[in-house]
Structure formats: structure tokens, C-alpha cells
């Protein structure tokens, strides 16, 4: 069950097994392990088997699409026609999406099979998957620890072999951080690379969808399907999509990699720093040139991010009002009551906190001090990166300051949770692509390394990660309980 | 009233006449069954995104060019956040700091010969909300989102108007302009052209503006005038009684002819405007503006001037003819067939034709008498085939569908008698029959001429050419 | 930055969120500490810097004025909490 997607494609093409067979395998693993891990909110067994049957038929004719028969899981933030799309929230617990997100349409077009919708922090707000209406997700490496968030369900599903690949979304690190904590590979592309149509919005100018898989090679395949211009998304770019798979294995001789001194300062666990150093040494052996750089405004990225994300989400979530869909309070006495109780009952505490801060930041008298100021700092942070990329091709650092912490360790203090995002957040502000790949373990828990690329250099990131993964095997490790 | 001055500004919402909505591909057609023209984007379903309609931008720029306004090269959409059931997303996509059209102006003639410049502060694009109906269900309101997402151009005037009359003249001018530009059908009953008035008063000579009230729910020019006049009086009385005007929104009630405070909809809404992150700034180039300017039709102001300068029409008639594009078009089409008959044609269009249309409650576009038909009638008057008086009879017959002017004149034998011999015979007969009156005329009673003219006309069933009758009668009645 | 209880009540009202009285103090504390985090932005002078709205500094693409959507009322209203005769229903609103 540690088959890669590439393996699956080869096996299906060779007739070693059928899509129905492997889909059934995954479905029974999900039935066996999901109670303990809680990765899935909805399992779409019937749909999956029907899609698998159709894929097998297409494969038999030799005219199959590129991902025909490959089973995947999707974060419950992507609208799936006829299937519950909850965003991990009570307010959408009864929301059967009446249309497919563009990303979902593309996976269907490419023949993939949908195993189910994965658990997540409510409305993508969280770094531990402890904010879900459907309960926490457990980290397959140690089930008393968090998998990371907000795409915790997808990361854990891939780590435990419940799906060979999964989709996630990343607004402040929600793909990269859980990838690091679960020991899998994940990539957040450049803003505008993947369509946001049907991807329920949290921070509209920050959100991007991206894949999780066991390797950069697999991520390249999934990202290929997800990427590309969508006329239904005004923020979608018309920039051409390169062939990510063809771009792998180019070697990284002479590649200039920058290490921001701010990412290796105090606050970083010294043992994590040690693991990262070992990974850097591997990259040196492959011919990469390592340089010191500076991203001076790094520390400002957290407050900047939270103001912008909270302001945008406070507005994005206003449509959840109990009128046209979703949870509606019983027997509302008037309109005010309908709104307040539907939303009060439907949203969890973290979501309510963020809506309120966002509302406050935008309100009369505070706009300049908060929102406008944050947008100015955002430009300064972007400029830091632009200056750095004048000197280097990629930027490298740890993905997270700690390995997976224990369930409940940070739920009493929202701010301590926000500080988990220190290395991942600034890229979302700048719109740059970033990925996390596993580079070691500490006390049995995975350590992730982050690579940051310049705009639309997903190919460069995937290639570098792939070269590293050809000479190391951290990405092939599987937690004992799930072998 | 005489030591008070009223200060009025108007906010006009013009629904732009596009086929699809401003941010989605749903239809904007009026009158569909509830919620059959509300797509996922209009419903504000989770995950949907807006994409801007090109035609909306073109129409807004067209308006900006026509009012000589500044047009920014960079325009931004902003979210206006508030909760209301007809606003599905919980915010309206509008414009705040960088509207597509900046400062401009327009000229009005509130009364004949008067010319006043009214400033326009800005015009911006936004999406319309849906509709709520309150009389369909006992304890509930029903929401129809067909209208949600229809493009609106909100036109904000400077508070330059000083009377209800000026306000109406301004509203009519804007109404005419948006129809000329073919950006709005101006149908006030269907809600595609809505006027809200901001009214305040102050003592004459005072510089500071008084507190203003906003009047909504006005759906005709007549009601606009009445609502403003009512409000001015109300405010003056209030202040003179020792009270003060509250800044609020008031609804105009046309049945009672009064304005009423709205039930605290205005708890000083904090709209929390911020640039919409789902939309990017709209880039407008000088080429775009030049192209749109070159494609503009002749505007009412220019057309009116041309009618005065080149066609010799009076200012008053020119203003009336150019008030609507359809009327001007009708006039020009007809004129092309009877060149030179400017004044005569103008009188018929503004007189008999307008009267008949009004009585039958028809638009000029639905007139049973086409421009060509009217032109033919005019040319028969001009070439003396019929008199002006007979022409009225012919017009009536044409209106009833009896055919063209020539057909009717032929069928009813209405040709004017212009043969002097024939007229002389008629006159001789009348003179012979009325010796007393002849005596009276020759004795100096000039008015008796009218009697003779009348008799001749009667004898000829109105067909004798009045000019010739007059001339020959005078000759024959000479002592 | 410490918020007062009334601030929190006002914000909750603006955002149409019902907060139980029992939870208000907790919200006051949490929101205040988040605002403390956010106040760190003031450590830096950003005067003269143009705000960044869209990471790519791109401009809006325009779509042609065509009707591309058809009537899907039945599908969309199948998931609605309260519809009748084609209308969405809410408690009566008085204008």
C-alpha cells in the first residue's frame, strides 16, 4: 500500500491489476484505519467503484486519460457535485454541492477515482486539524500527535497509505506544514496557477490548491492535472503550464540555493536545524551552491498574514447565512435571529474569532491601521523575496519550527498556534510557490524541509526535490502501524 | 419660503442594458419566473467567483465620455459589506476609492431659455441586489435573486440643484442621455432607472449645508418633483418649529404624497469597504477611451444645437425634439424625405403626432404613422395639394389605418381646389347670395370677410385653397 | 490591545454572530491577544509603500457579454432550507 502513483499507472497499463481492485484495496484500508485516524469526513465508495469500472474499460481500449483509474482523496474544501462538501464545519454539514470545482472537473477529465473527502480544520483555519466539527485527525506516525493543518486529513491519508495522493489547499502553510508533520511531499503552487473556482474561499488573495503524494514525481503528475487557466476565476493566470514530469531529473549542478538567516535564528529547535543541515549537505553533494541570504521582514509576516486572511475571510463567510443552503437555526423569531443563531451554531470558535478580528480590522476607523498597513507590509515582504531571487534560484529552510506536537498542546492559546506558520506564511503573502519534502525524523516524528521558488518555477522546485529524493529514502518511509 | 434655499443632489441607478450580468453569464431579461435567472455565481454559493463583463466597462466609459468626465486608467472594485436577504454574498461588489468615471458635468434647461451646469461627482459600477416580496407568504418574506448581479451604473450628482424643477430637469437629461447612448432602456416602471434624492435646506446666504435626508422609492419624474417639494416643506416647517432635520433615509409614499422615515434601516451601517480580492484592477487605456469616443452617436446637446443652427428651429422645439433619441430619429428620417420642411414637420411631430401618441398611450416607435407616411403628408401640404386644415382630417384617417396620405386624399376627394377659375365661380355664387354682407364689407366692416371665406369653404367642402380664396374675395369685394 | 466587552458585542453584531454570554469573557481575552500579535506591525515604518492587493499585480480580464447560464433552479433549490413557489423564504422583513 505504499505504491506510488507512478507505480499504479504502470501497473494499470501493464494489466498487473485493475482499478477496481486497487480501489477496493484502498476502500478497505480506509474502513480499517479511518476510525483511529479520522482522515475522512465522507467516503464515496459507490462513486469510486463506478469511476474505477469506467477507467478499466477505457484502459482496455488503450485510450485512457493520463490518471485513469488512479484513486485519490480530496480535501473537503473542493465542491464535489452531488457529494457533501463540509469544509470541516457544522454550517455546511448538510451542504451537498450542486457543482464541481474546476480542480475536481479536471481530475474527472483525467480519469482519476475519488475515494472520499478528507478532514480539515474548519474553513481551512488552523494548523493542527483540531478545529474540525468532525473531530481531530491523528498523525499516523504517532496517533497522540497532530497531523498539522488545515489539510491534516489529506496529509495523514497519504502518510498512512489510505490514498496514494490527495488534494489540499494552502493559505498560510496548510499543505506544506501537514506534509512536513506527516512525512509526505506537498506543493503549493504560485498564486493563480490552480483555479480557485469551487475551492471554498478563506483568504482569497492567499489561497491556492495543490497536491500531496509520496514523492515529487507523483506531485508533478497531480499538479499537471490541477494547473492551468480557468476563465471562471479572474485571478487565474494565462501563463502556459510546462510539462512538470518531463522537467524532472535535470540535475541541480550549479543551482543556487539561498538560506535566509531569519529562518535559522533562535526559535528553531536546534535538532531540527541539524536535520536540515544534513539535507543541505546532500544537496551540496548534488552540486548545488549554497548561499546566505536575508529576508528581513520575515517576523512581520505573521501579523500581516493574519490581518489580511481574517479580513478577507470575515467577508467571504458572510454568505453562510442559513438562507439558501447550509445550517439554519430552528424557529427563527426574526431575520436577525436567523442570521445570528444559524451562524453562531454553525461556526466553531476559531472561525468565529477570525471573523470577528477581520470585521474589526475592516471597520470604520481601523482600516488604515490594520488592513491598509498589512497590505503595505505585504509589498515589503514581496520585495524581500524579489531581491533574494536576484541572487539565488531557490530558497531553503525548515518547514516548521517544531515536529508534530501533541493533540491539545496548543488549543488553549490561539496565538501559539499561529506561530507555527512562521516559515510558511510569507510565501502566501508574496504569491510564490513552495513545497515541503521529508528529510528525516526526530523522536519518530517526521521533519520537513521547505523549498521556495520564484514565480511559476514549480518545475524548478519539483526537479530539485526529485533529485534529492533519488539519493535519499525519507519519502519512502511508512509508519509501522500502516505497513 | 423666500428666505430659505433648498439644496438637492440626485443619485441615479441606471441598469445597464447588457444581455448577461456584470459578473456572471446569467441572463438579465426582465420578468422571468423567480430564481430562474440566478446562476451559482448570482446565488453566492460557496466557492463561486466573479468575472467582469466587457460590455459593462464599455458602457460606463461611454457615459463618462458623454459627460466630459475624467476616466481613470485604473479602476478597482470594492466589497460593501452588510447583511440583507436579497444580498446573497453578504456583500455587494461595488466601487469605492477608484470609480470608473470621475468628475463630469451636464447642462439642463429647467425652463425655456435657461441654461445651468450641474456637476456630476462620479459614476461607478456595481451589482444589483435581488428582490424581496412581503405579500406572498403570511409571516415570511420571499426572495427572488433573478435581479442579483444585474449591472448598475450609479451616477452621483453634486448638490448643485436648487429646486425640484431643476432636479427633474437633471433627471430627465440623464434619462435621455443614457437612452441616447444605448446603455440603459430607462424604464422606470420596471426599475431600470431609479432616482434617489438627497434634500437639505438652509437659510439664504448661509454657506454651510443643512442636514440632508435621502428620499427613496421614487419611480416617476412626477413623483420625483412631488417628493422633493414635500420634503423641502417638511424640513422648513420642522426647523421653523424649533426642531432639527435628522440624517436618515425616507421613503416616498405616492398615494399619500409624503415622505416617511424608514424603519431604522440606517443604524449607521459600517460597510467595511475593501478592494475585492477576487477581482483585479481594471486597466483602461487611452486607446480604449478614444475608440469609444469615436463610436459615440450624436449626443442630445449637439443634436439640439444643430437643429437650431442648421435647421433654424426654435430652441424650445429643438429641445423637445431631441429629448428622446426615438423622436429625433423619427424626425430626421421623415425630414430626409421632405428636405426644407423643417419647421412644418417639427410642428406636426410635436403637435398632432405627439398628441395622438399620448392619447393612445403609445411610444413613437409604435406609431401607426411611420416617418415616411408623415413625410408624404407634409409634402402634400407644402405643395398645396391640401390645406393644413384638411391635413388634420387626412392625419386622423392615416392614424386609423386607412392608408397613406395620397390614397386617402384620392379616396375622399380631398384635393385642394387651386384652379382660380373654379374658385372665382364659387366666390361669385357666394357674393351673389349674400348682398347684405357685401354692403357691410364695403361700408368698412372688415370682419365680414371672414363670413365670406367661411361660406366659400363650406361650399367647397373645405377644399378651396384658403390663400387664393382670400385674395380673390378681396379683389371681388372691392367697391 | 485590550478590547472591552461592548467592543466584542458590537463586532459580533456587525458579523451577525451569536455569542453566549458565558463565552464573552473568553472571546474578549482571545481577541485581545490576537490584536496584540497584530500590533507588532507597528514596529515597522511603512509610510510611502504602495499597498499590495494581488500578489501578481495583474489586471482584470474581461468576458464577452453572452448568456451562458441556463435555468437550474430545481437543482439549486433542492439544497435550500426553505423555498416555496420558487422563492427563498426568510422571516418577514419590514421596510
Coordinates of N, CA and C in Angstrom, one line a residue, chain B residues 44-205:
Chain B
X44 N -24.4 33.3 -4.9 CA -23.3 33.4 -3.9 C -23.1 32.1 -3.2
X45 N -23.1 31.0 -4.0 CA -22.9 29.7 -3.4 C -21.4 29.6 -3.0
X46 N -21.1 28.7 -2.1 CA -19.7 28.6 -1.6 C -18.8 28.3 -2.8
X47 N -17.7 29.0 -3.0 CA -16.7 28.6 -4.0 C -16.8 29.4 -5.3
X48 N -17.9 30.1 -5.5 CA -18.0 30.8 -6.8 C -17.2 32.0 -6.9
X49 N -17.0 32.5 -8.1 CA -16.1 33.7 -8.3 C -16.7 34.6 -9.4
X50 N -16.4 35.9 -9.3 CA -17.0 36.8 -10.3 C -16.0 37.0 -11.5
X51 N -16.5 37.2 -12.7 CA -15.7 37.6 -13.8 C -16.4 38.8 -14.5
X52 N -15.6 39.8 -14.8 CA -16.2 41.1 -15.3 C -16.7 41.1 -16.7
X53 N -17.9 41.6 -17.0 CA -18.5 41.7 -18.3 C -17.9 42.9 -19.1
X54 N -17.3 42.6 -20.2 CA -16.6 43.6 -21.0 C -17.5 44.8 -21.4
X55 N -18.8 44.4 -21.8 CA -19.7 45.4 -22.3 C -20.1 46.5 -21.2
X56 N -20.0 46.0 -20.0 CA -20.3 46.9 -18.8 C -19.3 48.0 -18.8
X57 N -18.0 47.6 -19.0 CA -17.0 48.6 -18.9 C -17.1 49.6 -20.1
X58 N -17.4 49.1 -21.2 CA -17.6 49.9 -22.4 C -18.7 50.9 -22.2
X59 N -19.8 50.5 -21.7 CA -20.9 51.3 -21.4 C -20.6 52.4 -20.4
X60 N -19.9 52.1 -19.4 CA -19.6 53.1 -18.4 C -18.7 54.1 -19.0
X61 N -17.7 53.7 -19.7 CA -16.8 54.7 -20.3 C -17.5 55.6 -21.3
X62 N -18.5 55.0 -22.1 CA -19.3 55.8 -23.0 C -20.0 56.9 -22.2
X63 N -20.6 56.6 -21.1 CA -21.2 57.6 -20.3 C -20.2 58.6 -19.8
X64 N -19.1 58.2 -19.4 CA -18.0 59.1 -18.9 C -17.6 60.1 -20.0
X65 N -17.4 59.6 -21.2 CA -17.0 60.5 -22.3 C -18.1 61.5 -22.6
X66 N -19.4 61.0 -22.5 CA -20.5 61.9 -22.9 C -20.7 63.0 -21.9
X67 N -20.3 62.8 -20.6 CA -20.4 63.9 -19.6 C -19.0 64.6 -19.4
X68 N -18.1 64.4 -20.4 CA -16.8 65.1 -20.3 C -16.1 64.8 -19.0
X69 N -16.2 63.5 -18.5 CA -15.6 63.2 -17.2 C -14.2 62.7 -17.3
X70 N -13.5 62.8 -16.2 CA -12.2 62.2 -16.1 C -12.4 60.7 -16.0
X71 N -11.6 59.9 -16.8 CA -11.7 58.5 -16.7 C -10.4 57.9 -16.3
X72 N -10.3 57.3 -15.1 CA -9.1 56.8 -14.6 C -8.6 55.6 -15.4
X73 N -7.3 55.5 -15.5 CA -6.7 54.3 -16.3 C -6.8 53.1 -15.4
X74 N -7.2 53.2 -14.2 CA -7.1 52.1 -13.3 C -8.3 52.2 -12.4
X75 N -9.1 51.2 -12.4 CA -10.4 51.2 -11.6 C -10.5 50.0 -10.8
X76 N -11.0 50.1 -9.6 CA -11.0 49.0 -8.6 C -12.4 48.7 -8.1
X77 N -12.7 47.4 -8.0 CA -13.9 47.0 -7.3 C -13.7 46.8 -5.9
X78 N -14.7 47.2 -5.1 CA -14.6 47.0 -3.6 C -15.8 46.3 -3.1
X79 N -15.7 45.6 -2.0 CA -16.8 45.0 -1.3 C -17.5 45.9 -0.3
X80 N -18.8 46.0 -0.4 CA -19.6 46.8 0.5 C -20.3 45.8 1.4
X81 N -19.9 45.6 2.6 CA -20.4 44.5 3.4 C -21.6 44.9 4.3
X82 N -22.7 44.1 4.1 CA -23.8 44.3 5.0 C -24.7 43.0 4.8
X83 N -25.6 42.8 5.8 CA -26.4 41.6 5.7 C -27.8 42.0 5.4
X84 N -28.4 41.4 4.3 CA -29.8 41.5 3.9 C -30.1 40.4 3.0
X85 N -31.3 39.8 3.2 CA -31.6 38.6 2.4 C -31.5 38.7 0.9
X86 N -31.7 39.9 0.3 CA -31.6 40.0 -1.1 C -30.2 40.2 -1.6
X87 N -29.2 40.1 -0.7 CA -27.8 40.3 -1.0 C -27.1 39.0 -0.6
X88 N -27.1 38.0 -1.6 CA -26.7 36.7 -1.2 C -25.3 36.5 -0.7
X89 N -24.3 37.3 -1.1 CA -23.0 37.0 -0.6 C -22.7 37.7 0.8
X90 N -23.7 38.6 1.2 CA -23.5 39.3 2.4 C -22.6 40.5 2.1
X91 N -22.3 40.7 0.8 CA -21.6 42.0 0.4 C -22.0 42.2 -1.0
X92 N -22.0 43.5 -1.4 CA -22.3 43.9 -2.7 C -20.9 44.3 -3.4
X93 N -20.7 43.8 -4.6 CA -19.5 44.2 -5.3 C -19.8 45.6 -5.9
X94 N -19.1 46.6 -5.5 CA -19.3 48.0 -5.9 C -17.9 48.6 -6.1
X95 N -17.9 49.9 -6.2 CA -16.6 50.6 -6.3 C -16.6 51.7 -5.2
X96 N -15.4 51.9 -4.7 CA -15.3 52.9 -3.6 C -14.3 54.0 -3.9
X97 N -13.0 53.6 -3.8 CA -12.0 54.7 -4.0 C -11.6 55.0 -5.4
X98 N -11.7 54.1 -6.3 CA -11.3 54.4 -7.7 C -12.4 54.0 -8.6
X99 N -13.5 54.9 -8.7 CA -14.6 54.6 -9.6 C -14.2 54.7 -11.1
X100 N -14.9 54.1 -11.9 CA -14.5 54.1 -13.3 C -14.7 55.5 -14.0
X101 N -15.7 56.2 -13.5 CA -15.9 57.6 -14.1 C -15.7 58.6 -13.0
X102 N -14.9 59.6 -13.2 CA -14.7 60.7 -12.2 C -15.6 61.9 -12.4
X103 N -15.1 63.1 -12.1 CA -15.9 64.3 -12.2 C -16.3 64.6 -13.6
X104 N -17.6 65.0 -13.8 CA -18.0 65.4 -15.1 C -19.1 66.4 -14.9
X105 N -19.8 66.8 -16.0 CA -21.0 67.7 -15.9 C -21.9 67.6 -17.0
X106 N -23.1 68.2 -16.8 CA -24.2 68.1 -17.8 C -24.9 69.5 -17.7
X107 N -25.6 69.9 -18.8 CA -26.3 71.1 -18.8 C -27.8 70.8 -18.8
X108 N -28.6 71.6 -18.1 CA -30.0 71.5 -18.0 C -30.7 72.8 -18.4
X109 N -32.0 72.6 -18.9 CA -32.8 73.8 -19.1 C -34.1 73.6 -18.3
X110 N -34.1 74.0 -17.0 CA -35.3 73.8 -16.2 C -36.5 74.6 -16.8
X111 N -36.2 75.8 -17.4 CA -37.3 76.4 -18.1 C -36.7 77.0 -19.4
X112 N -37.6 77.5 -20.3 CA -37.2 77.9 -21.6 C -36.1 79.0 -21.6
X113 N -35.1 78.8 -22.3 CA -34.0 79.8 -22.4 C -33.0 79.7 -21.3
X114 N -33.3 78.9 -20.2 CA -32.4 78.8 -19.1 C -31.3 77.7 -19.3
X115 N -30.1 78.0 -18.9 CA -29.0 77.1 -19.1 C -28.3 77.0 -17.8
X116 N -28.2 75.8 -17.2 CA -27.5 75.7 -15.9 C -26.6 74.4 -16.0
X117 N -25.4 74.6 -15.5 CA -24.5 73.4 -15.5 C -24.6 72.7 -14.1
X118 N -24.8 71.4 -14.2 CA -24.9 70.5 -13.0 C -23.7 69.6 -13.0
X119 N -23.0 69.6 -11.9 CA -21.8 68.8 -11.8 C -22.1 67.3 -11.4
X120 N -21.3 66.4 -11.9 CA -21.5 65.0 -11.6 C -20.2 64.6 -10.9
X121 N -20.4 64.2 -9.6 CA -19.2 63.8 -8.8 C -18.5 62.6 -9.3
X122 N -19.3 61.6 -9.7 CA -18.7 60.3 -10.1 C -19.8 59.4 -10.6
X123 N -19.4 58.4 -11.4 CA -20.3 57.3 -11.7 C -19.5 56.0 -11.5
X124 N -20.1 55.1 -10.8 CA -19.4 53.8 -10.6 C -20.3 52.6 -10.9
X125 N -19.6 51.5 -11.1 CA -20.2 50.3 -11.4 C -20.5 49.5 -10.2
X126 N -21.6 48.8 -10.1 CA -21.9 47.8 -9.0 C -22.9 46.8 -9.5
X127 N -23.1 45.8 -8.7 CA -24.1 44.8 -9.0 C -25.4 45.1 -8.2
X128 N -26.5 44.8 -8.9 CA -27.8 45.0 -8.2 C -28.1 43.8 -7.3
X129 N -28.9 44.1 -6.3 CA -29.3 43.0 -5.4 C -30.6 42.4 -5.9
X130 N -31.0 41.3 -5.2 CA -32.3 40.7 -5.7 C -33.5 41.4 -5.2
X131 N -34.6 40.8 -5.2 CA -35.9 41.4 -4.8 C -36.5 40.7 -3.6
X132 N -37.1 41.4 -2.7 CA -37.8 40.8 -1.6 C -39.3 41.1 -1.8
X133 N -40.1 40.1 -1.6 CA -41.6 40.4 -1.7 C -42.2 40.0 -0.3
X134 N -43.1 40.9 0.1 CA -43.6 40.7 1.5 C -45.0 40.3 1.6
X135 N -45.7 40.2 0.4 CA -47.1 39.9 0.5 C -47.5 38.5 0.0
X136 N -46.5 37.7 -0.2 CA -46.9 36.4 -0.8 C -47.1 35.3 0.3
X137 N -46.4 35.5 1.4 CA -46.4 34.5 2.5 C -46.8 35.2 3.8
X138 N -47.6 34.5 4.7 CA -48.1 35.2 5.8 C -47.1 35.8 6.8
X139 N -46.1 35.0 7.2 CA -45.1 35.6 8.2 C -43.7 35.6 7.6
X140 N -43.6 35.5 6.3 CA -42.3 35.4 5.8 C -42.2 36.3 4.6
X141 N -41.0 36.7 4.2 CA -40.7 37.4 3.0 C -40.1 36.4 2.0
X142 N -40.4 36.6 0.7 CA -39.9 35.8 -0.3 C -38.7 36.5 -1.0
X143 N -37.7 35.7 -1.3 CA -36.5 36.3 -2.0 C -36.4 35.8 -3.4
X144 N -36.3 36.7 -4.4 CA -36.1 36.3 -5.8 C -34.8 36.9 -6.2
X145 N -33.8 36.1 -6.6 CA -32.5 36.6 -6.9 C -32.2 36.7 -8.4
X146 N -33.3 36.8 -9.2 CA -33.1 37.0 -10.7 C -32.3 38.3 -10.9
X147 N -32.7 39.3 -10.1 CA -32.1 40.6 -10.4 C -30.6 40.7 -9.8
X148 N -30.3 39.8 -8.9 CA -29.0 39.9 -8.3 C -27.9 39.7 -9.3
X149 N -27.0 40.7 -9.4 CA -25.9 40.6 -10.4 C -26.1 41.4 -11.6
X150 N -27.3 42.0 -11.7 CA -27.6 42.9 -12.9 C -26.6 44.1 -12.8
X151 N -26.0 44.5 -13.9 CA -25.1 45.7 -13.8 C -25.8 47.0 -13.6
X152 N -25.3 47.8 -12.6 CA -25.8 49.1 -12.4 C -24.7 50.2 -12.6
X153 N -25.0 51.3 -13.1 CA -24.1 52.4 -13.1 C -24.7 53.4 -12.1
X154 N -24.1 53.7 -11.0 CA -24.6 54.7 -10.0 C -24.0 56.0 -10.3
X155 N -24.9 57.0 -10.7 CA -24.5 58.3 -11.1 C -24.8 59.3 -10.0
X156 N -23.7 59.9 -9.4 CA -23.9 60.8 -8.3 C -23.7 62.2 -8.7
X157 N -24.7 63.1 -8.5 CA -24.6 64.4 -8.9 C -24.0 65.2 -7.7
X158 N -23.4 66.4 -8.0 CA -23.0 67.3 -7.0 C -24.3 67.9 -6.5
X159 N -24.3 68.4 -5.2 CA -25.6 69.0 -4.7 C -25.8 70.4 -5.3
X160 N -25.9 70.4 -6.7 CA -26.0 71.7 -7.4 C -27.4 72.2 -7.7
X161 N -28.4 71.4 -7.4 CA -29.7 71.8 -7.8 C -30.4 72.5 -6.6
X162 N -31.2 73.5 -7.0 CA -31.8 74.4 -6.0 C -33.3 74.3 -6.0
X163 N -33.9 73.4 -6.8 CA -35.4 73.3 -6.8 C -35.8 72.0 -7.3
X164 N -37.0 71.6 -7.0 CA -37.5 70.3 -7.5 C -37.5 70.3 -9.0
X165 N -37.8 71.5 -9.6 CA -37.8 71.6 -11.0 C -36.5 71.3 -11.7
X166 N -35.4 71.9 -11.1 CA -34.1 71.6 -11.6 C -33.7 70.2 -11.4
X167 N -34.1 69.6 -10.3 CA -33.8 68.2 -10.1 C -34.5 67.3 -11.2
X168 N -35.7 67.6 -11.5 CA -36.4 66.9 -12.5 C -35.8 67.1 -13.9
X169 N -35.4 68.3 -14.2 CA -34.7 68.6 -15.5 C -33.4 67.8 -15.6
X170 N -32.7 67.7 -14.5 CA -31.5 67.0 -14.5 C -31.7 65.5 -14.7
X171 N -32.7 65.0 -13.9 CA -33.1 63.5 -14.1 C -33.5 63.2 -15.5
X172 N -34.3 64.1 -16.1 CA -34.7 63.9 -17.4 C -33.5 63.9 -18.4
X173 N -32.6 64.8 -18.2 CA -31.5 64.9 -19.0 C -30.6 63.6 -19.0
X174 N -30.4 63.1 -17.8 CA -29.6 61.9 -17.6 C -30.4 60.7 -18.3
X175 N -31.7 60.7 -18.1 CA -32.5 59.7 -18.6 C -32.4 59.7 -20.2
X176 N -32.5 60.9 -20.7 CA -32.4 61.0 -22.2 C -31.0 60.6 -22.6
X177 N -30.0 61.0 -21.9 CA -28.6 60.7 -22.3 C -28.3 59.2 -22.3
X178 N -28.7 58.5 -21.2 CA -28.4 57.0 -21.2 C -29.2 56.3 -22.2
X179 N -30.3 56.8 -22.7 CA -31.0 56.1 -23.7 C -30.4 56.4 -25.1
X180 N -29.9 57.7 -25.3 CA -29.2 58.0 -26.5 C -28.0 57.2 -26.6
X181 N -27.3 57.0 -25.5 CA -26.0 56.2 -25.5 C -26.3 54.7 -25.7
X182 N -27.6 54.3 -25.6 CA -28.0 52.9 -25.6 C -27.3 52.1 -24.6
X183 N -27.2 52.7 -23.4 CA -26.6 51.9 -22.3 C -27.7 51.5 -21.3
X184 N -28.9 52.1 -21.4 CA -29.9 51.8 -20.4 C -31.3 52.1 -21.1
X185 N -32.3 51.2 -20.8 CA -33.6 51.5 -21.5 C -34.4 52.5 -20.8
X186 N -34.0 52.9 -19.6 CA -34.7 54.0 -18.9 C -36.1 53.7 -18.4
X187 N -36.4 52.4 -18.3 CA -37.8 52.0 -17.9 C -38.0 52.1 -16.4
X188 N -38.6 53.3 -16.0 CA -38.7 53.5 -14.5 C -39.7 52.5 -13.9
X189 N -40.7 52.1 -14.6 CA -41.7 51.2 -14.0 C -41.0 49.8 -13.7
X190 N -40.1 49.4 -14.6 CA -39.5 48.1 -14.4 C -38.3 48.2 -13.5
X191 N -38.0 49.5 -13.1 CA -36.9 49.6 -12.2 C -35.5 49.7 -12.8
X192 N -35.4 50.0 -14.1 CA -34.1 50.1 -14.7 C -33.5 51.5 -14.6
X193 N -34.3 52.4 -14.1 CA -33.8 53.8 -13.9 C -34.4 54.3 -12.6
X194 N -33.5 54.3 -11.5 CA -34.1 54.7 -10.2 C -33.4 56.0 -9.7
X195 N -34.2 56.9 -9.2 CA -33.7 58.1 -8.7 C -33.9 58.2 -7.2
X196 N -32.8 58.5 -6.5 CA -32.9 58.8 -5.0 C -32.5 60.3 -4.9
X197 N -33.2 61.0 -4.1 CA -32.9 62.4 -3.9 C -32.3 62.7 -2.5
X198 N -31.3 63.5 -2.5 CA -30.7 64.0 -1.2 C -31.1 65.4 -1.1
X199 N -31.9 65.7 0.0 CA -32.5 67.0 0.1 C -32.1 67.7 1.4
X200 N -31.7 68.9 1.4 CA -31.5 69.7 2.6 C -31.9 71.1 2.4
X201 N -32.1 71.9 3.5 CA -32.4 73.3 3.3 C -31.5 74.1 4.2
X202 N -31.4 75.4 3.8 CA -30.6 76.3 4.6 C -31.1 77.7 4.3
X203 N -30.8 78.6 5.3 CA -31.3 80.0 5.1 C -30.4 80.6 4.0
X204 N -31.1 81.4 3.2 CA -30.4 82.0 2.1 C -29.2 82.8 2.6
X205 N -28.1 82.6 1.9 CA -26.8 83.3 2.3 C -25.9 82.5 3.1

